[in-house]
PDB file of C-alpha atoms in Angstrom:
ATOM      1  CA  MET Y   1      -1.657 -30.197   2.327  1.00 69.00           C
ATOM      2  CA  ARG Y   2       0.939 -31.042  -0.296  1.00 70.00           C
ATOM      3  CA  PRO Y   3       1.859 -27.318  -0.883  1.00 71.00           C
ATOM      4  CA  ASP Y   4       2.802 -27.085   2.816  1.00 80.00           C
ATOM      5  CA  ILE Y   5       5.380 -29.778   2.641  1.00 90.00           C
ATOM      6  CA  ASP Y   6       8.164 -27.299   1.869  1.00 85.00           C
ATOM      7  CA  ASN Y   7       6.440 -24.260   3.383  1.00 85.00           C
ATOM      8  CA  PRO Y   8       9.318 -22.014   4.889  1.00 87.00           C
ATOM      9  CA  ASP Y   9       7.436 -21.755   8.214  1.00 90.00           C
ATOM     10  CA  GLU Y  10       8.482 -24.746  10.379  1.00 89.00           C
ATOM     11  CA  TYR Y  11       5.389 -24.586  12.536  1.00 92.00           C
ATOM     12  CA  VAL Y  12       3.225 -25.175   9.327  1.00 93.00           C
ATOM     13  CA  ARG Y  13       5.596 -28.026   8.171  1.00 93.00           C
ATOM     14  CA  ASN Y  14       5.294 -29.693  11.571  1.00 92.00           C
ATOM     15  CA  THR Y  15       1.353 -29.469  11.564  1.00 94.00           C
ATOM     16  CA  THR Y  16       1.418 -30.822   7.995  1.00 94.00           C
ATOM     17  CA  SER Y  17       3.542 -33.765   9.173  1.00 95.00           C
ATOM     18  CA  ARG Y  18       1.179 -34.591  11.912  1.00 95.00           C
ATOM     19  CA  ALA Y  19      -1.869 -34.497   9.638  1.00 95.00           C
ATOM     20  CA  PHE Y  20      -0.056 -36.803   7.170  1.00 95.00           C
ATOM     21  CA  ALA Y  21       0.498 -39.275  10.181  1.00 96.00           C
ATOM     22  CA  VAL Y  22      -3.225 -39.289  10.883  1.00 96.00           C
ATOM     23  CA  VAL Y  23      -3.866 -39.955   7.247  1.00 95.00           C
ATOM     24  CA  ALA Y  24      -1.344 -42.834   7.241  1.00 95.00           C
ATOM     25  CA  SER Y  25      -2.990 -44.405  10.393  1.00 93.00           C
ATOM     26  CA  ALA Y  26      -6.505 -43.975   8.862  1.00 94.00           C
ATOM     27  CA  LEU Y  27      -5.767 -45.264   5.259  1.00 94.00           C
ATOM     28  CA  GLY Y  28      -2.794 -47.585   6.253  1.00 95.00           C
ATOM     29  CA  VAL Y  29       0.929 -47.037   5.863  1.00 96.00           C
ATOM     30  CA  PRO Y  30       1.375 -48.813   2.587  1.00 96.00           C
ATOM     31  CA  SER Y  31      -0.929 -46.346   0.791  1.00 94.00           C
ATOM     32  CA  LEU Y  32       1.637 -43.546   1.717  1.00 95.00           C
ATOM     33  CA  LEU Y  33       4.999 -45.300   1.188  1.00 96.00           C
ATOM     34  CA  PRO Y  34       5.459 -44.268  -2.473  1.00 96.00           C
ATOM     35  CA  PHE Y  35       4.622 -40.588  -1.569  1.00 95.00           C
ATOM     36  CA  LEU Y  36       6.967 -40.602   1.429  1.00 96.00           C
ATOM     37  CA  LYS Y  37       9.803 -42.147  -0.467  1.00 96.00           C
ATOM     38  CA  ALA Y  38       9.508 -39.341  -3.192  1.00 95.00           C
ATOM     39  CA  VAL Y  39       9.333 -36.597  -0.564  1.00 95.00           C
ATOM     40  CA  CYS Y  40      12.129 -37.875   1.520  1.00 95.00           C
ATOM     41  CA  ARG Y  41      14.353 -37.845  -1.594  1.00 94.00           C
ATOM     42  CA  SER Y  42      13.071 -34.580  -3.020  1.00 93.00           C
ATOM     43  CA  ARG Y  43      15.845 -32.526  -4.822  1.00 90.00           C
ATOM     44  CA  LYS Y  44      13.549 -29.569  -4.980  1.00 86.00           C
ATOM     45  CA  SER Y  45      14.154 -28.485  -1.294  1.00 92.00           C
ATOM     46  CA  TRP Y  46      15.599 -29.516   2.052  1.00 95.00           C
ATOM     47  CA  GLN Y  47      12.380 -28.460   3.698  1.00 95.00           C
ATOM     48  CA  ALA Y  48      10.375 -31.041   1.648  1.00 95.00           C
ATOM     49  CA  ARG Y  49      12.950 -33.775   2.917  1.00 96.00           C
ATOM     50  CA  HIS Y  50      12.675 -32.559   6.354  1.00 96.00           C
ATOM     51  CA  THR Y  51       8.705 -32.756   6.405  1.00 96.00           C
ATOM     52  CA  GLY Y  52       8.944 -36.156   4.670  1.00 96.00           C
ATOM     53  CA  ILE Y  53      11.121 -37.530   7.353  1.00 97.00           C
ATOM     54  CA  LYS Y  54       9.097 -35.812  10.137  1.00 97.00           C
ATOM     55  CA  ILE Y  55       6.039 -37.436   8.810  1.00 97.00           C
ATOM     56  CA  VAL Y  56       7.626 -40.808   9.338  1.00 98.00           C
ATOM     57  CA  GLN Y  57       8.531 -39.794  12.861  1.00 98.00           C
ATOM     58  CA  GLN Y  58       4.925 -38.710  13.481  1.00 97.00           C
ATOM     59  CA  ILE Y  59       3.777 -42.182  12.162  1.00 97.00           C
ATOM     60  CA  ALA Y  60       5.872 -43.975  14.674  1.00 98.00           C
ATOM     61  CA  VAL Y  61       4.749 -41.874  17.663  1.00 97.00           C
ATOM     62  CA  LEU Y  62       1.158 -42.090  16.687  1.00 96.00           C
ATOM     63  CA  MET Y  63       1.143 -45.895  15.710  1.00 96.00           C
ATOM     64  CA  GLY Y  64       3.613 -47.329  18.072  1.00 96.00           C
ATOM     65  CA  CYS Y  65       4.201 -51.176  17.543  1.00 96.00           C
ATOM     66  CA  ALA Y  66       1.700 -51.168  14.613  1.00 96.00           C
ATOM     67  CA  VAL Y  67       4.616 -49.821  12.408  1.00 96.00           C
ATOM     68  CA  LEU Y  68       6.354 -53.297  12.666  1.00 97.00           C
ATOM     69  CA  PRO Y  69       5.068 -54.754   9.358  1.00 97.00           C
ATOM     70  CA  TYR Y  70       6.483 -51.598   7.510  1.00 97.00           C
ATOM     71  CA  LEU Y  71       9.617 -51.111   9.632  1.00 98.00           C
ATOM     72  CA  ARG Y  72      12.202 -51.895   7.068  1.00 97.00           C
ATOM     73  CA  GLU Y  73      10.619 -49.705   4.431  1.00 97.00           C
ATOM     74  CA  LEU Y  74      10.201 -46.810   6.871  1.00 98.00           C
ATOM     75  CA  VAL Y  75      13.831 -46.964   7.954  1.00 98.00           C
ATOM     76  CA  GLU Y  76      15.027 -47.187   4.394  1.00 97.00           C
ATOM     77  CA  ILE Y  77      12.897 -44.080   3.448  1.00 97.00           C
ATOM     78  CA  VAL Y  78      14.527 -41.912   6.088  1.00 97.00           C
ATOM     79  CA  SER Y  79      18.220 -43.537   5.845  1.00 97.00           C
ATOM     80  CA  ASN Y  80      19.507 -40.971   3.177  1.00 96.00           C
ATOM     81  CA  GLY Y  81      18.571 -38.194   5.541  1.00 97.00           C
ATOM     82  CA  LEU Y  82      21.179 -39.359   7.971  1.00 97.00           C
ATOM     83  CA  THR Y  83      23.853 -38.126   5.394  1.00 96.00           C
ATOM     84  CA  ASP Y  84      21.965 -35.244   4.023  1.00 97.00           C
ATOM     85  CA  GLU Y  85      23.955 -31.982   3.207  1.00 96.00           C
ATOM     86  CA  GLN Y  86      21.476 -30.061   5.576  1.00 96.00           C
ATOM     87  CA  ALA Y  87      22.102 -30.315   9.392  1.00 96.00           C
ATOM     88  CA  LYS Y  88      18.442 -29.951  10.037  1.00 96.00           C
ATOM     89  CA  VAL Y  89      17.523 -32.851   7.862  1.00 97.00           C
ATOM     90  CA  ARG Y  90      20.295 -35.089   9.348  1.00 97.00           C
ATOM     91  CA  THR Y  91      19.061 -34.225  12.889  1.00 97.00           C
ATOM     92  CA  MET Y  92      15.443 -35.062  12.125  1.00 97.00           C
ATOM     93  CA  ALA Y  93      16.471 -38.366  10.353  1.00 98.00           C
ATOM     94  CA  ALA Y  94      18.303 -39.427  13.523  1.00 98.00           C
ATOM     95  CA  LEU Y  95      15.350 -38.493  15.730  1.00 98.00           C
ATOM     96  CA  THR Y  96      13.023 -40.387  13.368  1.00 98.00           C
ATOM     97  CA  VAL Y  97      15.277 -43.632  13.672  1.00 98.00           C
ATOM     98  CA  ALA Y  98      15.012 -43.137  17.335  1.00 98.00           C
ATOM     99  CA  ALA Y  99      11.273 -42.924  17.268  1.00 98.00           C
ATOM    100  CA  LEU Y 100      10.960 -46.020  15.032  1.00 98.00           C
ATOM    101  CA  ALA Y 101      13.324 -48.107  17.233  1.00 98.00           C
ATOM    102  CA  GLU Y 102      11.357 -46.913  20.356  1.00 97.00           C
ATOM    103  CA  ALA Y 103       8.079 -47.955  18.592  1.00 97.00           C
ATOM    104  CA  ALA Y 104       9.386 -51.308  17.529  1.00 97.00           C
ATOM    105  CA  HIS Y 105      11.032 -52.321  21.010  1.00 96.00           C
ATOM    106  CA  PRO Y 106      11.846 -55.088  21.617  1.00 94.00           C
ATOM    107  CA  TYR Y 107      11.699 -56.321  18.014  1.00 96.00           C
ATOM    108  CA  GLY Y 108      13.018 -55.215  14.347  1.00 95.00           C
ATOM    109  CA  ILE Y 109      16.830 -54.983  14.858  1.00 96.00           C
ATOM    110  CA  GLU Y 110      17.286 -56.406  11.393  1.00 96.00           C
ATOM    111  CA  SER Y 111      15.264 -53.449  10.069  1.00 97.00           C
ATOM    112  CA  PHE Y 112      17.798 -51.141  11.082  1.00 97.00           C
ATOM    113  CA  ASP Y 113      21.029 -52.798   9.485  1.00 94.00           C
ATOM    114  CA  SER Y 114      20.784 -50.186   6.637  1.00 92.00           C
ATOM    115  CA  VAL Y 115      21.367 -47.276   9.165  1.00 97.00           C
ATOM    116  CA  ILE Y 116      23.707 -48.479  11.877  1.00 95.00           C
ATOM    117  CA  ARG Y 117      26.940 -47.579   9.967  1.00 94.00           C
ATOM    118  CA  ALA Y 118      25.602 -43.956   9.269  1.00 96.00           C
ATOM    119  CA  LEU Y 119      24.532 -43.634  12.954  1.00 96.00           C
ATOM    120  CA  TRP Y 120      28.040 -44.439  14.180  1.00 94.00           C
ATOM    121  CA  LYS Y 121      29.670 -42.205  11.683  1.00 94.00           C
ATOM    122  CA  GLY Y 122      27.259 -39.434  12.619  1.00 95.00           C
ATOM    123  CA  ALA Y 123      27.997 -40.011  16.249  1.00 95.00           C
ATOM    124  CA  LEU Y 124      31.715 -39.514  15.586  1.00 93.00           C
ATOM    125  CA  GLU Y 125      31.378 -36.552  13.448  1.00 93.00           C
ATOM    126  CA  HIS Y 126      28.521 -34.360  14.825  1.00 94.00           C
ATOM    127  CA  HIS Y 127      28.480 -31.840  17.723  1.00 92.00           C
ATOM    128  CA  GLY Y 128      25.698 -30.324  19.746  1.00 93.00           C
ATOM    129  CA  LYS Y 129      22.046 -30.913  18.743  1.00 92.00           C
ATOM    130  CA  GLY Y 130      23.092 -33.187  15.782  1.00 95.00           C
ATOM    131  CA  LEU Y 131      25.098 -35.283  17.980  1.00 97.00           C
ATOM    132  CA  ALA Y 132      22.391 -35.399  20.639  1.00 96.00           C
ATOM    133  CA  ALA Y 133      19.885 -36.828  17.994  1.00 97.00           C
ATOM    134  CA  PHE Y 134      22.349 -39.491  16.824  1.00 98.00           C
ATOM    135  CA  LEU Y 135      23.035 -40.593  20.384  1.00 97.00           C
ATOM    136  CA  LYS Y 136      19.326 -40.753  21.023  1.00 97.00           C
ATOM    137  CA  ALA Y 137      18.871 -43.115  18.093  1.00 98.00           C
ATOM    138  CA  ILE Y 138      21.708 -45.350  19.202  1.00 97.00           C
ATOM    139  CA  GLY Y 139      20.200 -45.407  22.725  1.00 97.00           C
ATOM    140  CA  PHE Y 140      17.042 -46.948  21.279  1.00 97.00           C
ATOM    141  CA  ILE Y 141      18.748 -49.270  18.798  1.00 97.00           C
ATOM    142  CA  ILE Y 142      21.242 -50.960  21.267  1.00 96.00           C
ATOM    143  CA  PRO Y 143      18.308 -52.506  23.361  1.00 96.00           C
ATOM    144  CA  LEU Y 144      17.078 -54.187  20.140  1.00 97.00           C
ATOM    145  CA  MET Y 145      20.371 -55.989  19.460  1.00 96.00           C
ATOM    146  CA  GLU Y 146      21.483 -59.559  20.313  1.00 94.00           C
ATOM    147  CA  GLU Y 147      23.548 -59.690  23.498  1.00 93.00           C
ATOM    148  CA  ASN Y 148      26.999 -59.711  22.035  1.00 94.00           C
ATOM    149  CA  TYR Y 149      26.341 -56.931  19.651  1.00 95.00           C
ATOM    150  CA  ALA Y 150      24.670 -54.858  22.335  1.00 94.00           C
ATOM    151  CA  SER Y 151      27.837 -55.377  24.481  1.00 94.00           C
ATOM    152  CA  HIS Y 152      30.172 -54.363  21.624  1.00 94.00           C
ATOM    153  CA  TYR Y 153      28.181 -51.180  20.521  1.00 94.00           C
ATOM    154  CA  THR Y 154      27.937 -50.138  24.252  1.00 94.00           C
ATOM    155  CA  ARG Y 155      31.702 -50.261  24.618  1.00 94.00           C
ATOM    156  CA  LEU Y 156      32.042 -48.307  21.237  1.00 93.00           C
ATOM    157  CA  VAL Y 157      29.525 -45.605  22.417  1.00 95.00           C
ATOM    158  CA  MET Y 158      30.667 -45.207  25.863  1.00 94.00           C
ATOM    159  CA  PRO Y 159      33.729 -42.858  25.237  1.00 94.00           C
ATOM    160  CA  ILE Y 160      31.459 -40.331  23.452  1.00 95.00           C
ATOM    161  CA  LEU Y 161      28.825 -40.517  26.292  1.00 95.00           C
ATOM    162  CA  THR Y 162      31.570 -39.957  28.842  1.00 94.00           C
ATOM    163  CA  ARG Y 163      33.055 -37.019  26.902  1.00 94.00           C
ATOM    164  CA  GLU Y 164      29.507 -35.399  26.448  1.00 94.00           C
ATOM    165  CA  PHE Y 165      28.537 -35.979  30.071  1.00 93.00           C
ATOM    166  CA  HIS Y 166      31.106 -33.172  30.837  1.00 90.00           C
ATOM    167  CA  SER Y 167      29.246 -30.722  28.451  1.00 88.00           C
ATOM    168  CA  PRO Y 168      27.914 -27.684  29.894  1.00 91.00           C
ATOM    169  CA  ASP Y 169      24.611 -28.356  27.939  1.00 91.00           C
ATOM    170  CA  GLU Y 170      22.002 -29.679  30.344  1.00 93.00           C
ATOM    171  CA  GLU Y 171      19.848 -31.016  27.526  1.00 93.00           C
ATOM    172  CA  MET Y 172      22.860 -33.111  26.219  1.00 94.00           C
ATOM    173  CA  LYS Y 173      23.575 -34.410  29.859  1.00 94.00           C
ATOM    174  CA  ARG Y 174      20.053 -35.625  30.201  1.00 95.00           C
ATOM    175  CA  ILE Y 175      20.246 -37.459  26.698  1.00 95.00           C
ATOM    176  CA  VAL Y 176      23.641 -38.993  27.775  1.00 95.00           C
ATOM    177  CA  LEU Y 177      22.138 -40.212  31.004  1.00 95.00           C
ATOM    178  CA  LYS Y 178      19.122 -41.775  29.205  1.00 96.00           C
ATOM    179  CA  VAL Y 179      21.478 -43.553  26.695  1.00 96.00           C
ATOM    180  CA  VAL Y 180      23.596 -44.803  29.512  1.00 95.00           C
ATOM    181  CA  LYS Y 181      20.571 -46.051  31.287  1.00 94.00           C
ATOM    182  CA  GLN Y 182      19.431 -47.892  28.094  1.00 95.00           C
ATOM    183  CA  CYS Y 183      22.812 -49.519  27.621  1.00 93.00           C
ATOM    184  CA  VAL Y 184      23.348 -50.732  31.291  1.00 92.00           C
ATOM    185  CA  GLY Y 185      19.721 -52.098  31.072  1.00 92.00           C
ATOM    186  CA  THR Y 186      20.332 -54.273  28.036  1.00 93.00           C
ATOM    187  CA  ALA Y 187      21.001 -57.912  28.212  1.00 91.00           C
ATOM    188  CA  GLY Y 188      24.767 -58.627  27.301  1.00 91.00           C
ATOM    189  CA  VAL Y 189      26.288 -55.671  28.923  1.00 90.00           C
ATOM    190  CA  GLU Y 190      28.234 -57.266  31.679  1.00 90.00           C
ATOM    191  CA  PRO Y 191      27.862 -56.067  35.266  1.00 91.00           C
ATOM    192  CA  GLU Y 192      31.611 -56.079  35.774  1.00 91.00           C
ATOM    193  CA  TYR Y 193      32.011 -53.624  32.815  1.00 90.00           C
ATOM    194  CA  ILE Y 194      29.289 -51.568  34.288  1.00 91.00           C
ATOM    195  CA  ARG Y 195      30.929 -51.349  37.713  1.00 91.00           C
ATOM    196  CA  LYS Y 196      34.392 -50.790  36.685  1.00 90.00           C
ATOM    197  CA  GLU Y 197      34.035 -48.630  33.519  1.00 88.00           C
ATOM    198  CA  ILE Y 198      30.851 -46.936  33.692  1.00 89.00           C
ATOM    199  CA  LEU Y 199      29.963 -46.095  37.098  1.00 89.00           C
ATOM    200  CA  PRO Y 200      33.019 -44.248  38.096  1.00 89.00           C
ATOM    201  CA  GLU Y 201      32.657 -41.933  35.254  1.00 85.00           C
ATOM    202  CA  PHE Y 202      29.052 -40.941  36.017  1.00 83.00           C
ATOM    203  CA  PHE Y 203      28.602 -41.271  39.818  1.00 75.00           C
TER     204      PHE Y 203
END
């Protein structure tokens, strides 16, 4: 399977990443951590980094909350991808952080400390598909936060969500509404703020 990690065909790379995730769930995640670390930081090709990060995403999807004991290591392995020079790698890294946060819910916020700054920076700088991936990650991380942090970050992300809700892209609108739903359903986000600041913008 190793030669297919940087195969130019994305379909082959996606299949390879799913196969590696099955191997990880069978042999145990720790046995694959050194390999994943090396692949996700590969200087050889962006395709290898993309596949390595996709393997972590597939592990999160396949194993669900069973990733919790390895959550910090998995987040750190993909963290560099959030600032990668290649847009596809950045997008995959953000989608993988989203998958890890979804798998860990409602635990594990401390494991995401290393990526929170990069996610906010990405949400401010990206557009289109890249931005959608970063917003998705933020949407899954906010519900893991303590109440005061959840409230603070909801207020920070809301102007971006409001702006993107008026985008002509239907997929972006769907993601925006999901993130809004995740934010307003999180303890610490005050009903008064939801009524006055959020509802008028979306309904």
